[in-house]
Amino acid sequence: MISYADVIVDLQAGDTGKGKIAHAIAKNYDMVLRYNGGSNAGHTVYHNGKKVVTHLVPIGVLFGIPSVIGLGCVVNNQRLEQEIKDLNAAGFNTEGLIFVDERAHIVFHKHIVEDSSDNKIGTTGQGIGPAYRDKYNRTGMPMKGLGPNPSSLFQVIDTYELLHNKHNDWRILCEGAQGFQIDIDWGDYPYVTSSHCTVGSAILNGIPPHKIADVIGVMKAYETYSGFKKHFSDENDPILNKIQEVGGEFGATTGRKRKVRWLDLDGVIKAININGVTNLIINKADVLEQVGVFKYVYNETLHEVSTLERFQEAVNFIIQKSSEVEKITWSMTPHGI
Ligand code: IMP
Ligand code: MG
């Protein structure tokens, strides 16, 4: 049996800095489990001062911690192998550390080709939707379809055996991808990804609900989105454009400019309550500080305050009165918490 699991969830539309948080706390765990999505994700972290971007490989690998790509994920073997080779070239020894659940479905080349011609959703073109479609259509192929050793760079395993039989008392960090606003069920359908991005997704990967200790919710002090949904933001607003620029809001997977709008506390509170967030991290208020304008939406009304301090006070107050969050941390640097 595992000892306990903490789950990281994204409370907005992805790109809130979950990777950075996973990186900051990973060394406190015996295993990291990535529970959803595929190479559509892009987690940017600074490891010993060096920028590292991962797409599929869980962040624990950078610390020599064994890491599982869980059954809720979809995996393109070539892209995974390339990512592992890139990590090796950057000096990370990944030998014996990377596991893929035998039930995770494969993203084939045909899925990527199909997804590349998407002009409706604004996908990342990684074949994610078509691979999940085939999974649910029962025409896909789980990893075990390739036999026991499809690669020399990672091992195919049964998460049950590894977490519940082979090891005892492991502390697990569940690392999510994407976010609440693009969750297949809770998101703004059809402008969503094809996987589950809530705490429920970690449970689907084999984590017993009563073993979940902390749910770590990650959000930014403003909202971003990349995709084809209309009316997400006023793209001619000079202050929002300034936030995009100062915040370096470009997709880590696609390089696309992210659209920016003011913090939506109504949306964030919903995501906090549905996920049961205990520990909340708010990233990138330093970007608002640099731009010097502080606004948020609450009760569908746009509010403005004059200083960062007042912004933080208002946000803390509203979140605390609307949820059961135990701890709120404002992280003001891209390099840590
Ligand atoms: P897909 O996941 O590639 O199918 O893309 C579906 C939608 O989710 C698009 O709007 C993507 O921009 C968005 N998306 C997918 N992965 C991420 C991510 O890691 N960060 C932010 N947006 C994402
Ligand atoms: Mg990202």
Tab-separated table of C-alpha atoms and ligand atoms in Angstrom:
chain	number	residue	atom	x	y	z
A	1	MET	CA	0.000	0.000	0.000
A	2	ILE	CA	1.128	3.513	-0.598
A	3	SER	CA	1.657	5.841	2.328
A	4	TYR	CA	-0.106	8.904	0.926
A	5	ALA	CA	-0.443	10.947	-2.250
A	6	ASP	CA	-0.489	14.673	-2.854
A	7	VAL	CA	-2.118	15.826	-6.057
A	8	ILE	CA	-1.236	18.901	-8.088
A	9	VAL	CA	-4.123	20.381	-10.087
A	10	ASP	CA	-4.315	23.400	-12.362
A	11	LEU	CA	-7.247	25.696	-11.546
A	12	GLN	CA	-7.312	27.617	-14.843
A	13	ALA	CA	-6.636	26.761	-18.492
A	14	GLY	CA	-3.195	25.242	-18.017
A	15	ASP	CA	0.150	27.041	-17.913
A	16	THR	CA	-0.230	28.230	-14.350
A	17	GLY	CA	3.219	27.008	-13.293
A	18	LYS	CA	2.362	23.513	-12.033
A	19	GLY	CA	5.660	22.229	-13.352
A	20	LYS	CA	7.554	24.710	-11.200
A	21	ILE	CA	5.591	23.638	-8.103
A	22	ALA	CA	6.112	19.936	-8.854
A	23	HIS	CA	9.817	20.699	-9.281
A	24	ALA	CA	9.991	22.582	-5.966
A	25	ILE	CA	8.483	19.745	-3.912
A	26	ALA	CA	9.326	16.548	-5.852
A	27	LYS	CA	12.250	15.604	-3.618
A	28	ASN	CA	9.826	15.009	-0.735
A	29	TYR	CA	8.333	12.002	-2.534
A	30	ASP	CA	9.321	8.452	-3.477
A	31	MET	CA	7.538	8.523	-6.813
A	32	VAL	CA	5.958	11.005	-9.202
A	33	LEU	CA	2.880	9.949	-11.173
A	34	ARG	CA	1.768	11.894	-14.220
A	35	TYR	CA	-1.957	11.246	-14.475
A	36	ASN	CA	-3.391	12.787	-17.647
A	37	GLY	CA	-2.711	14.154	-21.125
A	38	GLY	CA	0.282	13.563	-23.336
A	39	SER	CA	2.910	15.616	-25.110
A	40	ASN	CA	0.410	18.474	-25.418
A	41	ALA	CA	1.698	19.582	-22.002
A	42	GLY	CA	4.706	21.790	-21.549
A	43	HIS	CA	6.194	22.124	-18.086
A	44	THR	CA	8.912	24.738	-17.890
A	45	VAL	CA	11.223	24.539	-14.888
A	46	TYR	CA	14.595	25.935	-13.859
A	47	HIS	CA	16.855	23.179	-12.591
A	48	ASN	CA	20.078	24.471	-11.010
A	49	GLY	CA	19.540	27.654	-12.973
A	50	LYS	CA	19.088	25.866	-16.305
A	51	LYS	CA	15.775	26.004	-18.187
A	52	VAL	CA	14.251	22.545	-18.791
A	53	VAL	CA	10.963	21.907	-20.611
A	54	THR	CA	9.245	18.550	-20.217
A	55	HIS	CA	6.172	17.337	-22.080
A	56	LEU	CA	5.583	13.741	-20.987
A	57	VAL	CA	8.350	12.855	-18.569
A	58	PRO	CA	7.305	13.526	-14.954
A	59	ILE	CA	9.437	16.082	-13.138
A	60	GLY	CA	10.654	13.589	-10.499
A	61	VAL	CA	13.110	12.201	-13.050
A	62	LEU	CA	15.242	15.361	-12.739
A	63	PHE	CA	15.869	14.385	-9.109
A	64	GLY	CA	16.468	10.683	-9.708
A	65	ILE	CA	12.990	9.816	-8.409
A	66	PRO	CA	11.196	6.989	-10.204
A	67	SER	CA	8.294	8.334	-12.207
A	68	VAL	CA	5.270	6.781	-13.837
A	69	ILE	CA	3.358	7.988	-16.869
A	70	GLY	CA	-0.010	6.694	-15.742
A	71	LEU	CA	-2.816	4.905	-17.537
A	72	GLY	CA	-4.766	8.154	-17.941
A	73	CYS	CA	-2.098	9.460	-20.297
A	74	VAL	CA	-1.637	8.944	-24.008
A	75	VAL	CA	1.888	8.353	-25.235
A	76	ASN	CA	3.663	8.723	-28.518
A	77	ASN	CA	6.724	6.514	-28.157
A	78	GLN	CA	8.908	8.448	-30.584
A	79	ARG	CA	8.184	11.745	-28.817
A	80	LEU	CA	8.752	10.180	-25.414
A	81	GLU	CA	12.046	8.647	-26.533
A	82	GLN	CA	13.166	11.946	-28.042
A	83	GLU	CA	12.334	13.746	-24.812
A	84	ILE	CA	14.305	11.197	-22.795
A	85	LYS	CA	17.275	11.543	-25.174
A	86	ASP	CA	17.109	15.340	-24.823
A	87	LEU	CA	17.113	15.010	-21.037
A	88	ASN	CA	20.082	12.627	-21.231
A	89	ALA	CA	21.920	15.063	-23.501
A	90	ALA	CA	21.246	17.798	-20.940
A	91	GLY	CA	23.001	15.645	-18.327
A	92	PHE	CA	20.092	13.874	-16.622
A	93	ASN	CA	20.515	10.178	-15.983
A	94	THR	CA	17.081	8.631	-16.504
A	95	GLU	CA	18.110	4.989	-16.430
A	96	GLY	CA	15.625	2.802	-14.575
A	97	LEU	CA	13.526	5.807	-13.598
A	98	ILE	CA	10.850	6.108	-16.288
A	99	PHE	CA	7.840	3.816	-16.268
A	100	VAL	CA	4.752	3.830	-18.484
A	101	ASP	CA	1.600	2.029	-17.407
A	102	GLU	CA	0.745	-0.829	-19.746
A	103	ARG	CA	-2.795	0.525	-20.110
A	104	ALA	CA	-1.793	4.004	-21.308
A	105	HIS	CA	-2.924	4.356	-24.907
A	106	ILE	CA	-0.546	4.937	-27.766
A	107	VAL	CA	-0.575	8.070	-29.907
A	108	PHE	CA	0.243	6.846	-33.412
A	109	HIS	CA	1.585	8.886	-36.313
A	110	LYS	CA	-1.873	8.815	-37.932
A	111	HIS	CA	-3.304	10.552	-34.854
A	112	ILE	CA	-0.742	13.319	-35.133
A	113	VAL	CA	-1.412	13.726	-38.866
A	114	GLU	CA	-5.147	13.963	-38.225
A	115	ASP	CA	-4.743	16.420	-35.359
A	116	SER	CA	-2.358	18.616	-37.359
A	117	SER	CA	-5.198	19.615	-39.663
A	118	ASP	CA	-7.458	20.723	-36.787
A	119	ASN	CA	-8.842	24.190	-37.487
A	120	LYS	CA	-11.714	24.208	-35.012
A	121	ILE	CA	-10.337	23.824	-31.471
A	122	GLY	CA	-6.803	25.134	-31.762
A	123	THR	CA	-5.190	21.958	-30.447
A	124	THR	CA	-1.487	21.527	-29.857
A	125	GLY	CA	-1.345	19.151	-32.850
A	126	GLN	CA	0.057	16.294	-30.748
A	127	GLY	CA	-2.591	13.744	-31.728
A	128	ILE	CA	-4.211	13.846	-28.302
A	129	GLY	CA	-7.912	14.033	-29.292
A	130	PRO	CA	-7.734	11.312	-31.958
A	131	ALA	CA	-5.818	8.974	-29.594
A	132	TYR	CA	-8.361	9.369	-26.780
A	133	ARG	CA	-11.182	9.007	-29.322
A	134	ASP	CA	-9.786	5.647	-30.427
A	135	LYS	CA	-9.352	4.601	-26.801
A	136	TYR	CA	-13.013	5.255	-26.018
A	137	ASN	CA	-14.092	3.828	-29.360
A	138	ARG	CA	-12.236	0.627	-28.337
A	139	THR	CA	-10.161	0.733	-31.486
A	140	GLY	CA	-6.984	2.125	-29.872
A	141	MET	CA	-3.935	0.264	-28.624
A	142	PRO	CA	-2.725	0.295	-25.038
A	143	MET	CA	1.033	0.187	-24.469
A	144	LYS	CA	0.943	-3.527	-23.630
A	145	GLY	CA	-0.074	-4.174	-27.253
A	146	LEU	CA	3.578	-3.555	-28.168
A	147	GLY	CA	4.849	-6.411	-26.009
A	148	PRO	CA	6.832	-6.236	-22.760
A	149	ASN	CA	9.841	-4.136	-23.854
A	150	PRO	CA	8.953	-1.655	-26.590
A	151	SER	CA	11.862	0.664	-25.719
A	152	SER	CA	15.238	0.559	-24.056
A	153	LEU	CA	14.643	4.025	-22.593
A	154	PHE	CA	11.590	3.311	-20.432
A	155	GLN	CA	9.842	0.341	-18.844
A	156	VAL	CA	6.238	-0.701	-19.323
A	157	ILE	CA	4.663	-1.656	-16.008
A	158	ASP	CA	1.428	-2.304	-14.189
A	159	THR	CA	0.898	0.598	-11.783
A	160	TYR	CA	-0.933	-1.693	-9.399
A	161	GLU	CA	2.049	-4.007	-9.051
A	162	LEU	CA	4.493	-1.163	-8.616
A	163	LEU	CA	2.537	0.999	-6.166
A	164	HIS	CA	0.549	-1.492	-4.203
A	165	ASN	CA	2.445	-4.771	-4.255
A	166	LYS	CA	6.125	-4.200	-4.905
A	167	HIS	CA	6.709	-1.211	-2.637
A	168	ASN	CA	5.298	-0.232	0.688
A	169	ASP	CA	4.728	3.175	2.178
A	170	TRP	CA	5.699	5.195	-0.841
A	171	ARG	CA	4.830	8.863	-0.831
A	172	ILE	CA	3.443	9.766	-4.223
A	173	LEU	CA	3.278	13.122	-5.963
A	174	CYS	CA	0.579	13.171	-8.637
A	175	GLU	CA	1.504	15.635	-11.353
A	176	GLY	CA	-1.336	16.836	-13.568
A	177	ALA	CA	-1.308	18.459	-16.962
A	178	GLN	CA	-3.636	21.016	-18.591
A	179	GLY	CA	-6.272	22.612	-16.349
A	180	PHE	CA	-9.835	22.939	-15.122
A	181	GLN	CA	-11.066	25.273	-17.883
A	182	ILE	CA	-9.968	22.813	-20.562
A	183	ASP	CA	-11.038	19.651	-18.704
A	184	ILE	CA	-13.060	17.355	-20.991
A	185	ASP	CA	-16.057	17.522	-18.625
A	186	TRP	CA	-15.757	20.763	-16.634
A	187	GLY	CA	-14.219	22.842	-19.384
A	188	ASP	CA	-15.838	25.051	-21.987
A	189	TYR	CA	-16.726	22.227	-24.403
A	190	PRO	CA	-15.749	21.805	-27.215
A	191	TYR	CA	-12.781	24.125	-26.475
A	192	VAL	CA	-11.238	21.540	-24.200
A	193	THR	CA	-8.577	18.879	-24.198
A	194	SER	CA	-9.575	15.210	-24.228
A	195	SER	CA	-8.545	14.149	-20.734
A	196	HIS	CA	-9.622	14.678	-17.128
A	197	CYS	CA	-7.707	17.471	-15.420
A	198	THR	CA	-9.175	17.317	-11.911
A	199	VAL	CA	-8.167	15.436	-8.772
A	200	GLY	CA	-10.516	12.656	-9.925
A	201	SER	CA	-8.028	11.908	-12.654
A	202	ALA	CA	-5.348	10.929	-10.118
A	203	ILE	CA	-7.793	8.490	-8.542
A	204	LEU	CA	-8.519	6.969	-11.963
A	205	ASN	CA	-4.796	6.193	-12.219
A	206	GLY	CA	-4.901	3.933	-9.163
A	207	ILE	CA	-4.608	6.306	-6.198
A	208	PRO	CA	-7.132	5.348	-3.486
A	209	PRO	CA	-9.188	8.451	-2.513
A	210	HIS	CA	-8.527	8.082	1.219
A	211	LYS	CA	-4.775	8.166	0.584
A	212	ILE	CA	-4.916	11.688	-0.817
A	213	ALA	CA	-3.400	14.048	1.739
A	214	ASP	CA	-3.015	17.460	0.112
A	215	VAL	CA	-4.592	18.770	-3.046
A	216	ILE	CA	-2.269	21.468	-4.291
A	217	GLY	CA	-4.114	23.897	-6.544
A	218	VAL	CA	-2.039	26.088	-8.819
A	219	MET	CA	-3.253	29.295	-10.424
A	220	LYS	CA	-1.888	32.524	-11.854
A	221	ALA	CA	-2.755	36.079	-10.826
A	222	TYR	CA	-4.368	36.484	-14.269
A	223	GLU	CA	-5.815	34.115	-16.874
A	224	THR	CA	-4.330	32.815	-20.101
A	225	TYR	CA	-5.629	30.560	-22.826
A	226	SER	CA	-4.314	29.305	-26.159
A	227	GLY	CA	-6.829	27.904	-28.575
A	228	PHE	CA	-9.491	29.035	-31.005
A	229	LYS	CA	-12.274	29.928	-28.553
A	230	LYS	CA	-13.650	33.385	-29.411
A	231	HIS	CA	-14.134	36.250	-26.979
A	232	PHE	CA	-11.702	34.968	-24.345
A	233	SER	CA	-10.138	38.391	-24.087
A	234	ASP	CA	-9.939	41.798	-25.684
A	235	GLU	CA	-6.878	41.292	-27.846
A	236	ASN	CA	-6.498	45.038	-28.421
A	237	ASP	CA	-6.261	45.938	-24.737
A	238	PRO	CA	-2.761	47.418	-24.294
A	239	ILE	CA	-2.513	46.459	-20.598
A	240	LEU	CA	-3.453	42.823	-21.212
A	241	ASN	CA	-0.966	42.780	-24.082
A	242	LYS	CA	1.666	44.142	-21.737
A	243	ILE	CA	0.925	41.310	-19.268
A	244	GLN	CA	1.327	38.813	-22.140
A	245	GLU	CA	4.713	40.319	-22.940
A	246	VAL	CA	6.049	40.759	-19.401
A	247	GLY	CA	4.723	37.335	-18.367
A	248	GLY	CA	6.381	35.671	-21.388
A	249	GLU	CA	3.030	34.085	-22.208
A	250	PHE	CA	3.940	31.812	-25.101
A	251	GLY	CA	2.991	28.126	-25.329
A	252	ALA	CA	5.817	25.803	-24.231
A	253	THR	CA	4.659	23.175	-26.745
A	254	THR	CA	3.382	25.293	-29.637
A	255	GLY	CA	5.190	28.619	-29.203
A	256	ARG	CA	1.820	30.347	-29.728
A	257	LYS	CA	1.057	33.652	-28.029
A	258	ARG	CA	-1.365	33.037	-25.158
A	259	LYS	CA	-4.437	35.248	-24.849
A	260	VAL	CA	-4.669	37.097	-21.544
A	261	ARG	CA	-7.550	38.307	-19.407
A	262	TRP	CA	-8.010	39.410	-15.812
A	263	LEU	CA	-8.186	36.905	-12.974
A	264	ASP	CA	-11.605	35.235	-12.808
A	265	LEU	CA	-12.181	34.470	-9.131
A	266	ASP	CA	-15.615	32.962	-9.833
A	267	GLY	CA	-14.006	30.355	-12.073
A	268	VAL	CA	-11.080	29.733	-9.761
A	269	ILE	CA	-13.312	29.265	-6.693
A	270	LYS	CA	-15.369	26.695	-8.588
A	271	ALA	CA	-12.204	24.819	-9.515
A	272	ILE	CA	-10.905	25.011	-5.920
A	273	ASN	CA	-14.122	23.608	-4.490
A	274	ILE	CA	-14.563	20.829	-7.028
A	275	ASN	CA	-10.974	19.684	-6.564
A	276	GLY	CA	-11.042	20.078	-2.780
A	277	VAL	CA	-7.899	22.193	-2.820
A	278	THR	CA	-6.171	22.392	0.569
A	279	ASN	CA	-3.028	24.168	-0.475
A	280	LEU	CA	-3.236	27.023	-2.953
A	281	ILE	CA	-0.340	28.514	-4.888
A	282	ILE	CA	-0.817	31.770	-6.783
A	283	ASN	CA	1.882	32.407	-9.351
A	284	LYS	CA	3.009	35.425	-11.320
A	285	ALA	CA	1.620	38.321	-9.284
A	286	ASP	CA	5.105	39.738	-9.891
A	287	VAL	CA	4.025	40.201	-13.517
A	288	LEU	CA	1.063	42.359	-12.447
A	289	GLU	CA	3.404	44.259	-10.152
A	290	GLN	CA	5.702	45.048	-13.066
A	291	VAL	CA	2.785	46.154	-15.214
A	292	GLY	CA	1.331	48.133	-12.289
A	293	VAL	CA	-2.374	47.392	-12.857
A	294	PHE	CA	-4.411	45.087	-10.577
A	295	LYS	CA	-7.843	43.816	-11.567
A	296	TYR	CA	-9.954	40.745	-10.895
A	297	VAL	CA	-13.450	39.536	-11.681
A	298	TYR	CA	-15.653	38.485	-8.771
A	299	ASN	CA	-19.407	37.923	-8.904
A	300	GLU	CA	-19.126	38.613	-12.630
A	301	THR	CA	-17.964	42.167	-11.925
A	302	LEU	CA	-14.553	43.596	-12.750
A	303	HIS	CA	-12.847	45.167	-9.723
A	304	GLU	CA	-9.686	47.255	-9.664
A	305	VAL	CA	-7.370	48.027	-6.757
A	306	SER	CA	-4.355	50.299	-6.671
A	307	THR	CA	-1.563	48.134	-5.236
A	308	LEU	CA	-0.301	44.573	-5.222
A	309	GLU	CA	-0.847	44.422	-1.480
A	310	ARG	CA	-4.544	45.315	-1.825
A	311	PHE	CA	-4.892	42.844	-4.675
A	312	GLN	CA	-3.436	40.058	-2.534
A	313	GLU	CA	-5.600	40.991	0.433
A	314	ALA	CA	-8.785	41.002	-1.658
A	315	VAL	CA	-7.967	37.714	-3.391
A	316	ASN	CA	-7.011	35.991	-0.112
A	317	PHE	CA	-10.168	37.237	1.590
A	318	ILE	CA	-12.532	36.174	-1.201
A	319	ILE	CA	-10.951	32.743	-1.603
A	320	GLN	CA	-10.881	32.079	2.143
A	321	LYS	CA	-14.522	32.962	2.600
A	322	SER	CA	-15.595	30.888	-0.431
A	323	SER	CA	-13.619	27.678	0.079
A	324	GLU	CA	-11.874	25.394	2.561
A	325	VAL	CA	-8.355	26.217	1.392
A	326	GLU	CA	-5.997	25.910	4.364
A	327	LYS	CA	-2.978	27.704	3.026
A	328	ILE	CA	-2.385	30.314	0.325
A	329	THR	CA	1.120	30.954	-0.994
A	330	TRP	CA	1.972	33.744	-3.412
A	331	SER	CA	4.957	32.782	-5.516
A	332	MET	CA	6.678	35.767	-7.068
A	333	THR	CA	9.523	34.139	-8.986
A	334	PRO	CA	9.791	31.779	-11.965
A	335	HIS	CA	12.514	29.817	-10.163
A	336	GLY	CA	10.800	28.464	-7.052
A	337	ILE	CA	7.930	28.932	-4.658
B	1	IMP	P1	-5.140	19.321	-27.285
B	1	IMP	O1	-4.982	18.960	-25.846
B	1	IMP	O2	-3.826	19.383	-28.025
B	1	IMP	O3	-6.175	18.496	-27.967
B	1	IMP	O4	-5.707	20.828	-27.336
B	1	IMP	C1	-7.004	21.167	-26.902
B	1	IMP	C2	-7.001	22.536	-26.220
B	1	IMP	O5	-6.289	22.432	-25.005
B	1	IMP	C3	-6.309	23.646	-27.015
B	1	IMP	O6	-6.975	24.867	-26.778
B	1	IMP	C4	-4.919	23.674	-26.440
B	1	IMP	O7	-4.313	24.941	-26.578
B	1	IMP	C5	-5.208	23.359	-24.987
B	1	IMP	N1	-4.067	22.725	-24.308
B	1	IMP	C6	-3.668	21.437	-24.376
B	1	IMP	N2	-2.609	21.223	-23.589
B	1	IMP	C7	-2.350	22.386	-22.989
B	1	IMP	C8	-1.377	22.790	-22.025
B	1	IMP	O8	-0.541	22.016	-21.531
B	1	IMP	N3	-1.424	24.101	-21.652
B	1	IMP	C9	-2.350	24.968	-22.129
B	1	IMP	N4	-3.268	24.641	-23.038
B	1	IMP	C10	-3.265	23.356	-23.448
B	2	MG	MG	2.202	24.391	-19.918
